[in-house]
XYZ file of C-alpha atoms in Angstrom:
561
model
C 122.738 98.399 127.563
C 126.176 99.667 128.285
C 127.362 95.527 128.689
C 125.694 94.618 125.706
C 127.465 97.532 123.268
C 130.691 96.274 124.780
C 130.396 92.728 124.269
C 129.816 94.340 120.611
C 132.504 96.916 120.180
C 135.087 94.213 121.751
C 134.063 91.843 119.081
C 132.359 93.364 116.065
C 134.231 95.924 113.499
C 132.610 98.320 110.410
C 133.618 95.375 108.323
C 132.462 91.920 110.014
C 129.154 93.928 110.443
C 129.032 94.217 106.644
C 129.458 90.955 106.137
C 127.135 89.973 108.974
C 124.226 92.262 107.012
C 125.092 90.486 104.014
C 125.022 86.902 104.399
C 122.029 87.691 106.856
C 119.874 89.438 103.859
C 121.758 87.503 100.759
C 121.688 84.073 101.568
C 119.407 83.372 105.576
C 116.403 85.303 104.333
C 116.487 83.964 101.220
C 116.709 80.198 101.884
C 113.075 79.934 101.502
C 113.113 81.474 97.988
C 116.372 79.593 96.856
C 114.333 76.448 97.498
C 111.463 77.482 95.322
C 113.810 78.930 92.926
C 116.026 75.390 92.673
C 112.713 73.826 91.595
C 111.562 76.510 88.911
C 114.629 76.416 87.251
C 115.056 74.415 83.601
C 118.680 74.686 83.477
C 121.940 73.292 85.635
C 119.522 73.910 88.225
C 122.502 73.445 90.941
C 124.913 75.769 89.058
C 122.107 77.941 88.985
C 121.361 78.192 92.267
C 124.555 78.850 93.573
C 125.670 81.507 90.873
C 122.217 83.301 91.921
C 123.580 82.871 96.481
C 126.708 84.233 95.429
C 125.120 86.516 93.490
C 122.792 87.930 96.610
C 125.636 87.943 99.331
C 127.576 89.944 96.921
C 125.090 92.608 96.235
C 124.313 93.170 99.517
C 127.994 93.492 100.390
C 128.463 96.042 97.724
C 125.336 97.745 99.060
C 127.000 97.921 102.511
C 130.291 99.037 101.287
C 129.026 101.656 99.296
C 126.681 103.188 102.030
C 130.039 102.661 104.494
C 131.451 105.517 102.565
C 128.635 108.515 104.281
C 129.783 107.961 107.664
C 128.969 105.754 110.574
C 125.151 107.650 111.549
C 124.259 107.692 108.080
C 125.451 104.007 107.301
C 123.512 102.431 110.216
C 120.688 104.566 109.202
C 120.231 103.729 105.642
C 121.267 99.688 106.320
C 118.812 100.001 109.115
C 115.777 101.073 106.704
C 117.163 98.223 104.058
C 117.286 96.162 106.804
C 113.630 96.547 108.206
C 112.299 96.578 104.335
C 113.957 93.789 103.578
C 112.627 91.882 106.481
C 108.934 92.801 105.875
C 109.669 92.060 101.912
C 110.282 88.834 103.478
C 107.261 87.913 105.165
C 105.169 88.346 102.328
C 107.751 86.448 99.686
C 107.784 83.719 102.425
C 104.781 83.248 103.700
C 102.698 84.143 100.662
C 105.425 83.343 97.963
C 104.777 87.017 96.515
C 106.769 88.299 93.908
C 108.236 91.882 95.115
C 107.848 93.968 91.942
C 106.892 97.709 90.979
C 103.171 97.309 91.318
C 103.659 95.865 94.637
C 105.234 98.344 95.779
C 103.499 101.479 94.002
C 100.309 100.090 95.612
C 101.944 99.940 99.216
C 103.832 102.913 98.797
C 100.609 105.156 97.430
C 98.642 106.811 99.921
C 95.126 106.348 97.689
C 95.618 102.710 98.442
C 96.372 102.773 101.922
C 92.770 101.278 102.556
C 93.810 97.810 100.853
C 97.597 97.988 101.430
C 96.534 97.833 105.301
C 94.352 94.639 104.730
C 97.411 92.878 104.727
C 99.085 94.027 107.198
C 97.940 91.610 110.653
C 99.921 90.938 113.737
C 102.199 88.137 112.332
C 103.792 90.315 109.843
C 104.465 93.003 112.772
C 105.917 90.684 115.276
C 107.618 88.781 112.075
C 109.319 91.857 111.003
C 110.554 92.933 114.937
C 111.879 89.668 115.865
C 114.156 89.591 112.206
C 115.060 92.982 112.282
C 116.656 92.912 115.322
C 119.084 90.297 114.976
C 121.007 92.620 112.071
C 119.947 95.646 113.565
C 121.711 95.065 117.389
C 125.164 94.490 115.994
C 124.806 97.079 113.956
C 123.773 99.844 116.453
C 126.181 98.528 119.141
C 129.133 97.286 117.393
C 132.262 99.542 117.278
C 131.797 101.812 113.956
C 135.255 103.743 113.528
C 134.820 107.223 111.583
C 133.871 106.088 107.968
C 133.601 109.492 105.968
C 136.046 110.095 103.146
C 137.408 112.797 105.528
C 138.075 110.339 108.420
C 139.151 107.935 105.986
C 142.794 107.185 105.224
C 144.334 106.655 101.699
C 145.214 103.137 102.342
C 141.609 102.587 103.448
C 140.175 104.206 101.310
C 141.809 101.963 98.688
C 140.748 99.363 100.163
C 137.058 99.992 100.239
C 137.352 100.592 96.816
C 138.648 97.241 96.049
C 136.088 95.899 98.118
C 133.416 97.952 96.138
C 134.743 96.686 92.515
C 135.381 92.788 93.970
C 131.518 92.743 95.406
C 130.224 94.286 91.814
C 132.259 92.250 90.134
C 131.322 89.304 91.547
C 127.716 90.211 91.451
C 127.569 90.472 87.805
C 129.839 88.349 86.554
C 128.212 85.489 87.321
C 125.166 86.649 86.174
C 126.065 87.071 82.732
C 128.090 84.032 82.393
C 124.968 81.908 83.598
C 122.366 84.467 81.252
C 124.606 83.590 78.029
C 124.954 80.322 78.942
C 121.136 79.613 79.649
C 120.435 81.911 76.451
C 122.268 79.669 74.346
C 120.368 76.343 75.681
C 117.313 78.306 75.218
C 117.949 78.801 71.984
C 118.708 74.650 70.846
C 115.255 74.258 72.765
C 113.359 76.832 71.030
C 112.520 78.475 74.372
C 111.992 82.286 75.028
C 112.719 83.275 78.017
C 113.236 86.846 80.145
C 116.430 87.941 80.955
C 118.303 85.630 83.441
C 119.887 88.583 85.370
C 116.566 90.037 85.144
C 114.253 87.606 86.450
C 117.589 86.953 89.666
C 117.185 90.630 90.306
C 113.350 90.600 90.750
C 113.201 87.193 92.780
C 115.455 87.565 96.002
C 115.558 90.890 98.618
C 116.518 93.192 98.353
C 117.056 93.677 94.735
C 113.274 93.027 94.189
C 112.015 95.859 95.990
C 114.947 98.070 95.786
C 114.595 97.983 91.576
C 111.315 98.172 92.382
C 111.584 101.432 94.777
C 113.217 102.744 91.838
C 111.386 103.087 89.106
C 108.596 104.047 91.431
C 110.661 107.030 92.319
C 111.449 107.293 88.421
C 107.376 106.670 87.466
C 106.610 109.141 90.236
C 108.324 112.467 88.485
C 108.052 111.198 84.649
C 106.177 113.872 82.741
C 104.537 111.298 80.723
C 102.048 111.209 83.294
C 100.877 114.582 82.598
C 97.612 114.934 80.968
C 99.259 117.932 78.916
C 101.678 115.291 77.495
C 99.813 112.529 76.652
C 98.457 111.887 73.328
C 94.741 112.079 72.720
C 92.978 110.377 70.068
C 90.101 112.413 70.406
C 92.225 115.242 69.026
C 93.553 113.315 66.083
C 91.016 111.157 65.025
C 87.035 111.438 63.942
C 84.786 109.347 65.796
C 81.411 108.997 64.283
C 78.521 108.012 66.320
C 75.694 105.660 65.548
C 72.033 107.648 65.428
C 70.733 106.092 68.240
C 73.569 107.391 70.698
C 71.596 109.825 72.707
C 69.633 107.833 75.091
C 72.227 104.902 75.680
C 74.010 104.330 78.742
C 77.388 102.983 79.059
C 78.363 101.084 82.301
C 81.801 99.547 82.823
C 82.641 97.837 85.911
C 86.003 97.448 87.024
C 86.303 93.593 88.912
C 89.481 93.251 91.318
C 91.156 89.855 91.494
C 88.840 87.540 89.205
C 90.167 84.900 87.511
C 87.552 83.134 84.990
C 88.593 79.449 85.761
C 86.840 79.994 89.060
C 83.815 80.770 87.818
C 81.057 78.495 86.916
C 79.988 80.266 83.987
C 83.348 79.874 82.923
C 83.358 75.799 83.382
C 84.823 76.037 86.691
C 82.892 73.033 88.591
C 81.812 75.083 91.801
C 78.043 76.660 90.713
C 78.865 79.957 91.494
C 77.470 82.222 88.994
C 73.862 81.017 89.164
C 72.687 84.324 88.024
C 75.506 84.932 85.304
C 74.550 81.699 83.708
C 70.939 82.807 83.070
C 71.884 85.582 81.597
C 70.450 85.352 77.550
C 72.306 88.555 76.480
C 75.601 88.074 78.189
C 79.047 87.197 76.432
C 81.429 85.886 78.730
C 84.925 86.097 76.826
C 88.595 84.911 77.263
C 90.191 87.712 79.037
C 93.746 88.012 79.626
C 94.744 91.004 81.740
C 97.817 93.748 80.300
C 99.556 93.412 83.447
C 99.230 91.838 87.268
C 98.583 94.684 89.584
C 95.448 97.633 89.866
C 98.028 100.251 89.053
C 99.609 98.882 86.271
C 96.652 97.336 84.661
C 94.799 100.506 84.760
C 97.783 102.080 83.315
C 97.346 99.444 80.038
C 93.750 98.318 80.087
C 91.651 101.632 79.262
C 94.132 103.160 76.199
C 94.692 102.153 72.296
C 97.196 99.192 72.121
C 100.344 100.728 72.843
C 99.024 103.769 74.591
C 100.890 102.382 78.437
C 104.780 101.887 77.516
C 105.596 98.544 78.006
C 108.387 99.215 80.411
C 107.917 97.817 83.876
C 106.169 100.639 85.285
C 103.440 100.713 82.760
C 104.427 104.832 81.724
C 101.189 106.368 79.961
C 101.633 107.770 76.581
C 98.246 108.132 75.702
C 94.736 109.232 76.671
C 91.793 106.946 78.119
C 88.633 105.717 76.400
C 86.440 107.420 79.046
C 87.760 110.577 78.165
C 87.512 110.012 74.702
C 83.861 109.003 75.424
C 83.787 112.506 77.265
C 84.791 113.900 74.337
C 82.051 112.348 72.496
C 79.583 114.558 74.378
C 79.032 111.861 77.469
C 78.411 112.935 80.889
C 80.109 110.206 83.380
C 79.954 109.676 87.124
C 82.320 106.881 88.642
C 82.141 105.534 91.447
C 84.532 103.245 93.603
C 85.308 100.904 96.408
C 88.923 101.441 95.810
C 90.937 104.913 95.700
C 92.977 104.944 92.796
C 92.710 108.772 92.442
C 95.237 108.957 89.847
C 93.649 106.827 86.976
C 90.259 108.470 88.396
C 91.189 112.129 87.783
C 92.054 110.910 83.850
C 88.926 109.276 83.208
C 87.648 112.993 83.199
C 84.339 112.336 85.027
C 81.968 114.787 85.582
C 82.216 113.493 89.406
C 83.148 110.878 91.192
C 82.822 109.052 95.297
C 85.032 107.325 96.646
C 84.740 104.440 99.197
C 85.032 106.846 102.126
C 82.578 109.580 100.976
C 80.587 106.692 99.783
C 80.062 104.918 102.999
C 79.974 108.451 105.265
C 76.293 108.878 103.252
C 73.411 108.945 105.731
C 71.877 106.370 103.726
C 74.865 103.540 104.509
C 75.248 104.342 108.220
C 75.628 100.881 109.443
C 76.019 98.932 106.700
C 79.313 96.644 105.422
C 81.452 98.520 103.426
C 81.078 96.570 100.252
C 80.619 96.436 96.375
C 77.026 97.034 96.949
C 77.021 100.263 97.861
C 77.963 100.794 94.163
C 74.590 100.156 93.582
C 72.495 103.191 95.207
C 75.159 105.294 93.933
C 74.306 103.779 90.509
C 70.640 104.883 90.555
C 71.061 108.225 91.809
C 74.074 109.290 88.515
C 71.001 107.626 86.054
C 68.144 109.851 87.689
C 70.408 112.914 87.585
C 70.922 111.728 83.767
C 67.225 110.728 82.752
C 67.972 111.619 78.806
C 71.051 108.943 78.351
C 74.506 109.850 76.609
C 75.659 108.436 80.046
C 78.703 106.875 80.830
C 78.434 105.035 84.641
C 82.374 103.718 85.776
C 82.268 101.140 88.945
C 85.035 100.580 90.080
C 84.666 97.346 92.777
C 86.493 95.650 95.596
C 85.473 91.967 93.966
C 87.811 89.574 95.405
C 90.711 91.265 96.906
C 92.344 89.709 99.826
C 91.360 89.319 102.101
C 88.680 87.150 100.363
C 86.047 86.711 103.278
C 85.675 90.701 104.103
C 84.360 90.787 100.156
C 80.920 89.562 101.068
C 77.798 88.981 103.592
C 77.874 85.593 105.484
C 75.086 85.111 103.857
C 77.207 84.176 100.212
C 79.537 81.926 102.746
C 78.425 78.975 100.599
C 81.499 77.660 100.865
C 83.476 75.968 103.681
C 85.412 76.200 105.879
C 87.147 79.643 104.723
C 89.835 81.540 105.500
C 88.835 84.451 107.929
C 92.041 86.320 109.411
C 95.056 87.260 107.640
C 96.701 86.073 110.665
C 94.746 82.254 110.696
C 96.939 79.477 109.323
C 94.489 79.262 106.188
C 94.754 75.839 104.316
C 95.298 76.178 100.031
C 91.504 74.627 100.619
C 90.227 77.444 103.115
C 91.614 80.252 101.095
C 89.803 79.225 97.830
C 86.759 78.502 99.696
C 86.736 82.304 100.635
C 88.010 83.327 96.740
C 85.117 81.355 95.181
C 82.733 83.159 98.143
C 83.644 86.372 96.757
C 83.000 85.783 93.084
C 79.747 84.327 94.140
C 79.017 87.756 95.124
C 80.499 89.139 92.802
C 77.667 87.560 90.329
C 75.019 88.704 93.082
C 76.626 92.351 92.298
C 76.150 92.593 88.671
C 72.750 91.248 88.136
C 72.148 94.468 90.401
C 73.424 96.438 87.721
C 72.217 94.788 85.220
C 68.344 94.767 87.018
C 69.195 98.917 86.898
C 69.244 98.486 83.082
C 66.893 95.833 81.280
C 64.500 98.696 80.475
C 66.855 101.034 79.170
C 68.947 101.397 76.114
C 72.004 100.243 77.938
C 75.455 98.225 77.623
C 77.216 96.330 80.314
C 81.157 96.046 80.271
C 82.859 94.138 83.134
C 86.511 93.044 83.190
C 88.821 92.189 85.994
C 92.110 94.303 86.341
C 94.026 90.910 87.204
C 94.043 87.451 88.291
C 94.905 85.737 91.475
C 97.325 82.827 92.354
C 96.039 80.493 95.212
C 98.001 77.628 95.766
C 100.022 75.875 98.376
C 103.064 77.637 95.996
C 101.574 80.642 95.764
C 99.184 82.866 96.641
C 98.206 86.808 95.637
C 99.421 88.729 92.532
C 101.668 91.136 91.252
C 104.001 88.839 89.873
C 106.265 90.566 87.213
C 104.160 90.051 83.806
C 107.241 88.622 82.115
C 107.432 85.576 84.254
C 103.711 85.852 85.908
C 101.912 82.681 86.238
C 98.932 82.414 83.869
C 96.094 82.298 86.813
C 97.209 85.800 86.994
C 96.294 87.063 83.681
C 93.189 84.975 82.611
C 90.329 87.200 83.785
C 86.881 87.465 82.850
C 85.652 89.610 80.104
C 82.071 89.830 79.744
C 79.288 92.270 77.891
C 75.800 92.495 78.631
C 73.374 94.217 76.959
C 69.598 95.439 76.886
C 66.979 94.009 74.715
C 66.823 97.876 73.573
C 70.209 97.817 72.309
C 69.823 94.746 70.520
C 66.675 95.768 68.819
C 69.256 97.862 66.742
C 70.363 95.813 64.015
C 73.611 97.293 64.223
C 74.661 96.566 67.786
C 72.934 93.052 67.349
C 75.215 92.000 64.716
C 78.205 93.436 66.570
C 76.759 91.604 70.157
C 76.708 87.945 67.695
C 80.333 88.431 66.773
C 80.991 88.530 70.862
C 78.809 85.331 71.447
C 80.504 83.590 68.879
C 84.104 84.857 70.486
C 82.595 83.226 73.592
C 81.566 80.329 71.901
C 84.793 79.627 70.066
C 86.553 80.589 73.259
C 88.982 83.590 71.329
C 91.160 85.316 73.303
C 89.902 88.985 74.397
C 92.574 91.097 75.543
C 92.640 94.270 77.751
C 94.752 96.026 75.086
C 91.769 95.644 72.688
C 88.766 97.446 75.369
C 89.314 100.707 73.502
C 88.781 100.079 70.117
C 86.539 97.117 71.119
C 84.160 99.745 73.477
C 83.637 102.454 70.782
C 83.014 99.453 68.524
C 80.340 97.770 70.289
C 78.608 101.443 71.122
C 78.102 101.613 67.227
C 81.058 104.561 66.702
C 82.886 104.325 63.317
C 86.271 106.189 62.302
C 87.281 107.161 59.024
C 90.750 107.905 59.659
C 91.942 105.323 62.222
C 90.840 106.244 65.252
C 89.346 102.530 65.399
C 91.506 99.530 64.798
C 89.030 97.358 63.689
C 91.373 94.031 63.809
C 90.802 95.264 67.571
C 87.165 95.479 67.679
C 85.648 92.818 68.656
C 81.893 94.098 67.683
C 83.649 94.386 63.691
C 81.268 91.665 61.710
C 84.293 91.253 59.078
C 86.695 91.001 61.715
C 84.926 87.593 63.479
C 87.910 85.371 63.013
C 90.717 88.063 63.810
C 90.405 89.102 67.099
């Protein structure tokens, strides 16, 4: 130890560290991604490209310089953490091509998801993220670090840092902005919209990915806008009238994780895996498309009046849910999950609600898989405990989150071979085979809930928070929404409901606009569920509190949706 830290200190000062750190970060674990990147680009892709390497060595150079400035404990401290994040950022942009953003990281970061944030977590990434860390991390602990505080710090180096500190920036953003106008203006001869060049740089390469990300996670986490005090409820501001036959209905939504609709068969995908979704006479399978690309942030967008979730990258709620409005409305409401998104859970203001843990410690499931169909029992019991109706039922499932082949029973291993381990060396093929696995049991799932409900006065909602990419480019989700590839936002939408519900002539008439959404294939979009879900239970508004250009159930509205 004491040879290898002087080899270092004979060799290695504060300053060829620094630079060490940042071509290491800037440019060697980002070769991957500027090779992807030179290949997405529509513009002077070589320019491009190296504007967007000079533009990563710089920031991390300004990074180090400015952290040089708290002294030499401090400095290898903090590089060390950007170091080791930056690494593990890595394995996941690298080996799974996954777009670091803010609902990546709020979902790693939160401990309520620390059951699926560990899914992905095998050995590879572990040793992956030891092996890379060290080789910044050695010359950095062991290489001679002269006293770096502004006390220790002469005037003449001082100055100097300070140059260093403006010439890094400077050459960080410069370049940036040149290449941003310069693409803006081509965009603009080509009739092309595009998201902000510096913008789209900052979110593809680590660290800036997960570093702006890490911040507005930190800004999301103490925002007050959160608060249920603060946000706006439209139960307080608007009238909601119900239909006369609202007493004895039940309301089920079910929350689907990962689904995208082109891989289903009722959906035209060519893989027959909805067999019981496609016999289905009362089911409308719609066009979704999904508010954002992550569980947080889609939960944030998907449940509140267009407008209600800021559209800022963190998704900030302004506005109330439509379960609690439904609460409101005099509904009782159990949910029940697979997932732990406490947060969003608490605001749905259920009269109670299980999570996986509490769900699967029940005497009743010692023993069995911890899977969506545990949702089911739980189901049965909130409807006896609510014989009458005026019942609202949220489920919120695992569906097809990865890992894809832990989603479902051997028994729905229809397809093969499939991808079994997050450490195997899956094939594009294998990993599909296990995705189109899962939504085969994922149409196993709901005909259970639907079975609960034929004899009853009862609706059906189910919509996916997201979509997945799986492709040898690709793979996952949580891509920024401003630049996220379509697979991830084209989810399924569907409604199902009871022949008792559709012996009103009411809710009939609204169910035949859905079918013939279906049928013309119109877009459904999350930001349309609330208005759309009082709609379709009959309620009417006087005074706004139902956008019927929203509703999808609105007769007049058929064409507008």
């Amino acid at each position: 130890m004491y040879k290898l830290r002087a080899l270092f200190q004979q060799k290695l000062s504060q300053q060829k560290v620094s630079l060490f750190i940042a071509l290491y970060l800037g440019i060697l674990l980002n070769i991957p991604i500027f090779y992807r990147r030179y290949h997405q680009l529509h513009y002077n892709n070589g320019l491009s490209l190296l504007v967007e390497m000079v533009a990563a060595f710089a920031l991390v150079y300004f990074l180090t310089v400015l952290v040089s400035f708290t002294g030499k404990t401090v400095f290898r401290l903090l590089l060390s953490i950007v170091i080791v994040s930056s690494v593990a950022a890595g394995y996941y942009m690298i080996v799974f091509n996954v777009d670091i953003g803010y609902g990546i990281l709020a979902s790693a970061l939160a401990f309520d998801s620390l059951d699926l944030s560990k899914e992905s977590v095998g050995n590879h990434f572990i040793i992956w993220t030891i092996l890379l860390s060290l080789i910044p991390l050695i010359p950095l602990w062991f290489s001679k670090m002269p006293g770096a505080s502004l006390r220790e710090t002469t005037l003449r180096k001082l100055g100097l840092k300070l140059l260093l500190l403006v010439v890094s920036g400077l050459a960080c953003w410069v370049p940036l902005k040149l290449m941003g106008d310069a693409q803006e203006a081509h965009d603009k001869v080509s009739n092309r919209m595009m998201a902000s060049y510096g913008g789209v740089v900052a979110g593809t390469y680590s660290p800036s990915n997960w570093l702006s990300a890490l911040g507005l996670f930190i800004y999301s986490s103490y925002s007050q806008a959160e608060d249920n005090k603060n946000l706006f409820d439209p139960a307080k501001h608007f009238t909601y009238v119900p239909p006369k036959d609202i007493n004895d209905l039940y309301v089920v939504f079910v929350i689907g994780e990962s689904a995208r609709r082109d891989h289903m068969g009722l959906y035209g995908y060519g893989r027959d895996n909805t067999p019981n979704l496609d016999k289905e006479k009362n089911l409308a399978a719609l066009q979704g498309y999904s508010c954002d690309t992550s569980t947080k942030l889609s939960l944030r967008c998907m449940f509140v009046r267009m407008g209600g979730a800021a559209d800022n990258p963190e998704r900030t709620l302004k506005e109330a849910n439509i379960f609690s409005v439904l609460k409101s409305q005099g509904f009782s409401s159990d949910l029940f999950s697979m997932q732990s998104e406490a947060w969003f859970y608490n605001k749905t203001k259920a009269d109670e609600y299980s999570l996986r843990e509490s769900i699967a410690s029940e005497k009743r499931n010692a023993g069995k898989p911890v899977d969506d169909m545990l949702l089911i029992d739980e189901m049965k019991d909130s409807m006896a405990r609510h014989p009458q109706g005026k019942h609202l039922i949220i489920l919120h499932t695992k569906g097809s989150h990865y890992l894809y082949s832990e989603r479902y029973p051997r028994s729905f291993a229809r397809y093969q071979p499939e991808c079994m381990g997050i450490d195997d060396a899956c094939s594009t093929e294998e990993m599909m085979n296990a995705y189109d696995n899962s939504l085969l049991y994922t149409d196993y799932f709901l005909e259970q809930v639907f079975n609960q409900m034929r004899d009853k006065n009862a609706i059906v909602i189910y919509a996916s928070d997201h979509g997945e990419s799986i492709s040898k480019n690709m793979h996952f989700h949580g891509t920024p929404r401003d630049h996220a590839p379509i697979e991830q936002r084209s989810v399924p939408i569907m409604v199902w409901a009871s022949d008792k519900f559709l012996a009103d002539d009411q809710n009939r008439q609204g169910f035949q606009q859905l079918q013939l959404m279906a049928k013309n294939k119109t877009p459904a979009y999350h930001e349309k569920l609330f208005d759309s879900i009082l709609g379709c239970l009959g309620y009417t508004s006087p005074n706004g509190g139902i956008v019927e250009q929203h509703n999808w159930c609105h007769v007049q509205a058929a064409g507008s949706h």
